[in-house]
Tab-separated table of C-alpha atoms and ligand atoms in Angstrom:
chain	number	residue	atom	x	y	z
A	1	MET	CA	203.197	149.105	29.243
A	2	THR	CA	202.785	149.195	25.480
A	3	ILE	CA	205.123	149.628	22.519
A	4	LEU	CA	203.946	151.282	19.302
A	5	HIS	CA	205.895	150.158	16.218
A	6	ILE	CA	205.653	152.470	13.208
A	7	ASP	CA	207.203	151.915	9.780
A	8	SER	CA	207.060	154.225	6.783
A	9	SER	CA	209.457	152.873	4.165
A	10	ILE	CA	207.933	152.019	0.775
A	11	THR	CA	210.645	149.476	-0.089
A	12	GLY	CA	209.223	146.433	1.725
A	13	GLU	CA	211.650	143.625	2.491
A	14	ASN	CA	214.622	145.618	1.162
A	15	SER	CA	214.019	148.383	3.651
A	16	VAL	CA	216.919	149.183	5.949
A	17	SER	CA	214.787	151.233	8.350
A	18	ARG	CA	212.391	148.273	8.664
A	19	ILE	CA	215.233	145.846	9.450
A	20	VAL	CA	216.549	148.216	12.117
A	21	SER	CA	213.167	149.162	13.625
A	22	GLN	CA	212.322	145.432	13.937
A	23	ALA	CA	215.674	144.797	15.646
A	24	ILE	CA	214.846	147.535	18.162
A	25	ILE	CA	211.449	145.930	18.813
A	26	ASP	CA	213.126	142.525	19.283
A	27	ARG	CA	215.585	144.045	21.748
A	28	LEU	CA	212.800	145.716	23.768
A	29	ALA	CA	210.666	142.566	23.733
A	30	GLU	CA	213.660	140.538	24.928
A	31	ALA	CA	214.055	142.920	27.871
A	32	GLN	CA	210.311	142.837	28.684
A	33	PRO	CA	208.893	139.496	27.522
A	34	GLY	CA	205.199	139.579	26.665
A	35	ILE	CA	205.022	143.356	26.292
A	36	PRO	CA	202.207	144.237	23.848
A	37	VAL	CA	203.394	145.691	20.522
A	38	ILE	CA	200.911	147.720	18.485
A	39	ARG	CA	201.817	147.798	14.801
A	40	ARG	CA	201.156	150.677	12.409
A	41	ASP	CA	202.559	150.329	8.879
A	42	LEU	CA	202.147	153.679	7.158
A	43	ALA	CA	203.181	152.284	3.765
A	44	SER	CA	200.666	149.415	3.590
A	45	ALA	CA	197.945	151.408	5.402
A	46	PRO	CA	198.660	155.081	4.668
A	47	LEU	CA	196.908	157.844	6.531
A	48	PRO	CA	195.357	160.467	4.257
A	49	HIS	CA	196.717	164.010	4.321
A	50	LEU	CA	195.409	165.947	7.270
A	51	THR	CA	192.261	167.892	6.392
A	52	LEU	CA	189.907	170.044	8.412
A	53	ASP	CA	187.397	167.171	8.501
A	54	ALA	CA	190.059	164.775	9.799
A	55	LEU	CA	190.958	167.046	12.749
A	56	GLY	CA	188.188	165.559	14.895
A	57	ASP	CA	189.434	161.972	14.538
A	58	THR	CA	191.803	161.371	17.476
A	59	SER	CA	192.365	157.631	16.975
A	60	VAL	CA	196.006	158.006	15.856
A	61	LEU	CA	196.714	160.488	18.653
A	62	ASP	CA	195.059	158.192	21.225
A	63	GLU	CA	197.188	155.267	20.039
A	64	PHE	CA	200.331	157.410	20.431
A	65	LEU	CA	199.301	158.689	23.876
A	66	ALA	CA	198.586	155.137	25.082
A	67	ALA	CA	202.099	153.912	24.190
A	68	ASP	CA	204.993	154.082	26.650
A	69	THR	CA	207.606	153.500	23.950
A	70	VAL	CA	207.361	154.355	20.262
A	71	VAL	CA	209.750	152.864	17.679
A	72	ILE	CA	209.748	154.557	14.276
A	73	GLY	CA	211.353	153.381	11.039
A	74	ALA	CA	212.234	156.564	9.159
A	75	PRO	CA	213.848	156.485	5.703
A	76	MET	CA	215.175	159.662	4.099
A	77	TYR	CA	213.292	160.622	0.943
A	78	ASN	CA	214.321	163.804	-0.821
A	79	PHE	CA	216.250	164.999	2.201
A	80	THR	CA	213.367	164.635	4.627
A	81	LEU	CA	210.744	162.218	5.951
A	82	PRO	CA	208.285	160.260	3.766
A	83	SER	CA	204.943	162.056	3.416
A	84	GLN	CA	203.357	158.934	4.963
A	85	LEU	CA	205.246	159.642	8.187
A	86	LYS	CA	204.457	163.361	7.989
A	87	ALA	CA	200.731	162.520	7.878
A	88	TRP	CA	201.217	160.591	11.163
A	89	ILE	CA	203.183	163.467	12.750
A	90	ASP	CA	200.355	165.815	11.728
A	91	ARG	CA	198.007	163.748	13.896
A	92	ILE	CA	200.151	163.534	17.015
A	93	VAL	CA	201.364	167.159	17.294
A	94	VAL	CA	198.146	168.611	18.649
A	95	ALA	CA	197.708	171.792	20.688
A	96	GLY	CA	196.258	171.087	24.119
A	97	LYS	CA	197.144	167.364	23.865
A	98	THR	CA	200.876	167.024	23.145
A	99	PHE	CA	201.931	170.676	23.505
A	100	ARG	CA	200.532	173.977	24.681
A	101	TYR	CA	201.507	177.603	24.475
A	102	THR	CA	202.188	179.359	27.777
A	103	ALA	CA	203.288	182.896	28.651
A	104	GLU	CA	206.853	181.487	28.741
A	105	GLY	CA	206.540	179.887	25.284
A	106	PRO	CA	205.567	176.410	24.056
A	107	GLU	CA	205.536	173.485	26.483
A	108	GLY	CA	205.648	169.811	25.516
A	109	LEU	CA	202.945	167.678	27.147
A	110	ALA	CA	204.085	164.214	25.989
A	111	LYS	CA	206.914	163.984	28.538
A	112	GLY	CA	207.861	160.576	29.903
A	113	LYS	CA	207.428	158.667	26.648
A	114	ARG	CA	210.390	156.983	24.988
A	115	VAL	CA	210.791	157.456	21.231
A	116	ILE	CA	213.458	155.516	19.330
A	117	VAL	CA	213.937	156.292	15.630
A	118	ALA	CA	215.578	153.876	13.165
A	119	LEU	CA	216.916	156.252	10.550
A	120	ALA	CA	218.147	155.130	7.091
A	121	ARG	CA	219.832	157.540	4.696
A	122	GLY	CA	221.345	156.935	1.263
A	123	GLY	CA	224.214	159.347	1.826
A	124	PHE	CA	226.169	160.930	4.649
A	125	TYR	CA	225.136	164.214	6.228
A	126	SER	CA	227.775	164.891	8.879
A	127	ASP	CA	230.047	167.230	6.902
A	128	GLU	CA	229.346	170.934	6.690
A	129	ALA	CA	228.649	170.967	2.951
A	130	ARG	CA	225.791	168.452	3.265
A	131	ILE	CA	224.374	169.249	6.670
A	132	ALA	CA	222.153	171.985	5.186
A	133	LEU	CA	220.383	169.248	3.172
A	134	GLU	CA	219.544	167.191	6.253
A	135	HIS	CA	215.880	167.636	7.168
A	136	LEU	CA	215.047	164.171	8.500
A	137	GLU	CA	216.998	163.685	11.741
A	138	SER	CA	216.894	167.434	12.458
A	139	TYR	CA	213.138	167.582	11.865
A	140	LEU	CA	212.296	164.521	13.972
A	141	ARG	CA	214.615	165.626	16.790
A	142	SER	CA	212.940	169.070	16.827
A	143	VAL	CA	209.346	167.921	16.517
A	144	PHE	CA	209.673	165.377	19.345
A	145	ALA	CA	211.537	167.913	21.515
A	146	PHE	CA	208.658	170.328	20.867
A	147	ILE	CA	206.192	167.872	22.406
A	148	GLY	CA	208.531	167.132	25.329
A	149	ILE	CA	210.446	164.042	24.194
A	150	GLU	CA	214.177	163.659	23.649
A	151	ALA	CA	214.140	161.069	20.857
A	152	GLU	CA	216.901	158.448	20.572
A	153	PHE	CA	218.322	157.628	17.134
A	154	VAL	CA	219.838	154.512	15.598
A	155	MET	CA	221.424	155.472	12.283
A	156	ALA	CA	222.184	153.536	9.100
A	157	ASP	CA	223.990	155.944	6.779
A	158	GLY	CA	225.411	155.822	3.280
A	159	VAL	CA	223.269	152.822	2.290
A	160	SER	CA	223.001	153.930	-1.372
A	161	ILE	CA	226.769	154.191	-1.816
A	162	GLY	CA	227.197	150.490	-2.533
A	163	PRO	CA	226.346	147.010	-1.226
A	164	GLU	CA	229.363	146.879	1.103
A	165	GLN	CA	228.579	150.213	2.747
A	166	ARG	CA	224.895	149.215	2.953
A	167	GLN	CA	225.789	146.019	4.833
A	168	ALA	CA	228.294	147.849	7.036
A	169	ALA	CA	225.642	150.466	7.900
A	170	ILE	CA	223.097	147.762	8.772
A	171	ASP	CA	225.642	145.862	10.896
A	172	GLN	CA	226.641	149.047	12.679
A	173	ALA	CA	222.977	149.968	13.356
A	174	LEU	CA	222.161	146.461	14.599
A	175	GLY	CA	225.176	146.708	16.926
A	176	GLN	CA	223.817	150.029	18.165
A	177	THR	CA	220.444	148.425	18.974
A	178	ARG	CA	222.273	146.108	21.384
A	179	GLN	CA	223.614	149.183	23.208
A	180	LEU	CA	220.107	150.588	23.789
A	181	ALA	CA	219.114	150.768	27.427
A	182	ALA	CA	216.398	148.228	28.205
B	1	FMN	C1	212.118	157.986	-3.184
B	1	FMN	C2	213.465	157.971	-2.552
B	1	FMN	C3	214.115	159.169	-2.272
B	1	FMN	C4	215.364	159.170	-1.664
B	1	FMN	N1	215.980	160.367	-1.369
B	1	FMN	C5	217.175	160.365	-0.708
B	1	FMN	C6	217.790	161.586	-0.335
B	1	FMN	O1	217.299	162.675	-0.570
B	1	FMN	N2	218.962	161.533	0.327
B	1	FMN	C7	219.571	160.343	0.650
B	1	FMN	O2	220.635	160.354	1.281
B	1	FMN	N3	218.993	159.164	0.300
B	1	FMN	C8	217.824	159.163	-0.359
B	1	FMN	N4	217.226	157.978	-0.707
B	1	FMN	C9	217.880	156.734	-0.291
B	1	FMN	C10	217.233	156.231	0.984
B	1	FMN	O3	217.350	157.150	2.045
B	1	FMN	C11	217.874	154.914	1.385
B	1	FMN	O4	217.635	153.980	0.344
B	1	FMN	C12	217.323	154.376	2.684
B	1	FMN	O5	217.800	153.065	2.848
B	1	FMN	C13	215.804	154.367	2.682
B	1	FMN	O6	215.297	153.642	3.784
B	1	FMN	P1	214.637	152.220	3.556
B	1	FMN	O7	215.748	151.313	3.104
B	1	FMN	O8	214.109	151.873	4.874
B	1	FMN	O9	213.579	152.378	2.500
B	1	FMN	C14	215.987	157.958	-1.340
B	1	FMN	C15	215.328	156.746	-1.634
B	1	FMN	C16	214.079	156.749	-2.220
B	1	FMN	C17	213.403	155.437	-2.489
């Protein structure tokens, strides 16, 4: 059993998604003491954009496939995911490895893995006027579903509205981590 811990926020210690993703890791480690945690920080060690030459390097895919649980810190930048995280997604969504096309349509091949996303967004995206701008949660939900995984989400929303809302969002998200099934 292995956990893969991914972060992608560029804001270091001030990062809400990092605080929440670490809390999720702590919760999982509490439930399974001694479980190995593999760390991949996409801000301090960014992956280059995917290129034709890079297609043959399966090290990031292999690391993903070897993990039973994957915890991802995902901040919203310009209504979607950081390009650092997109570069990682580009390496794990691979035909013949994590999905395949069949006569009945696409089939996810990464079934059985648990993915938990710590999402941090500056605003709120639940009302109809703003939902069309939301391309982070919707994208990650869809891309993991495509490879056969129903991702779980812990949300910290409205963190740019002011310090009180930021703290309330963090507290709420940390409370949610305690509700996660072991
Ligand atoms: C470059 C940049 C772009 C951002 N774009 C958005 C945005 O489009 N929508 C939004 O609601 N918040 C936006 N924010 C606010 C972040 O989503 C918010 O600060 C969140 O906490 C980021 O996660 P982090 O704290 O883990 O870095 C942006 C922040 C940065 C630094």
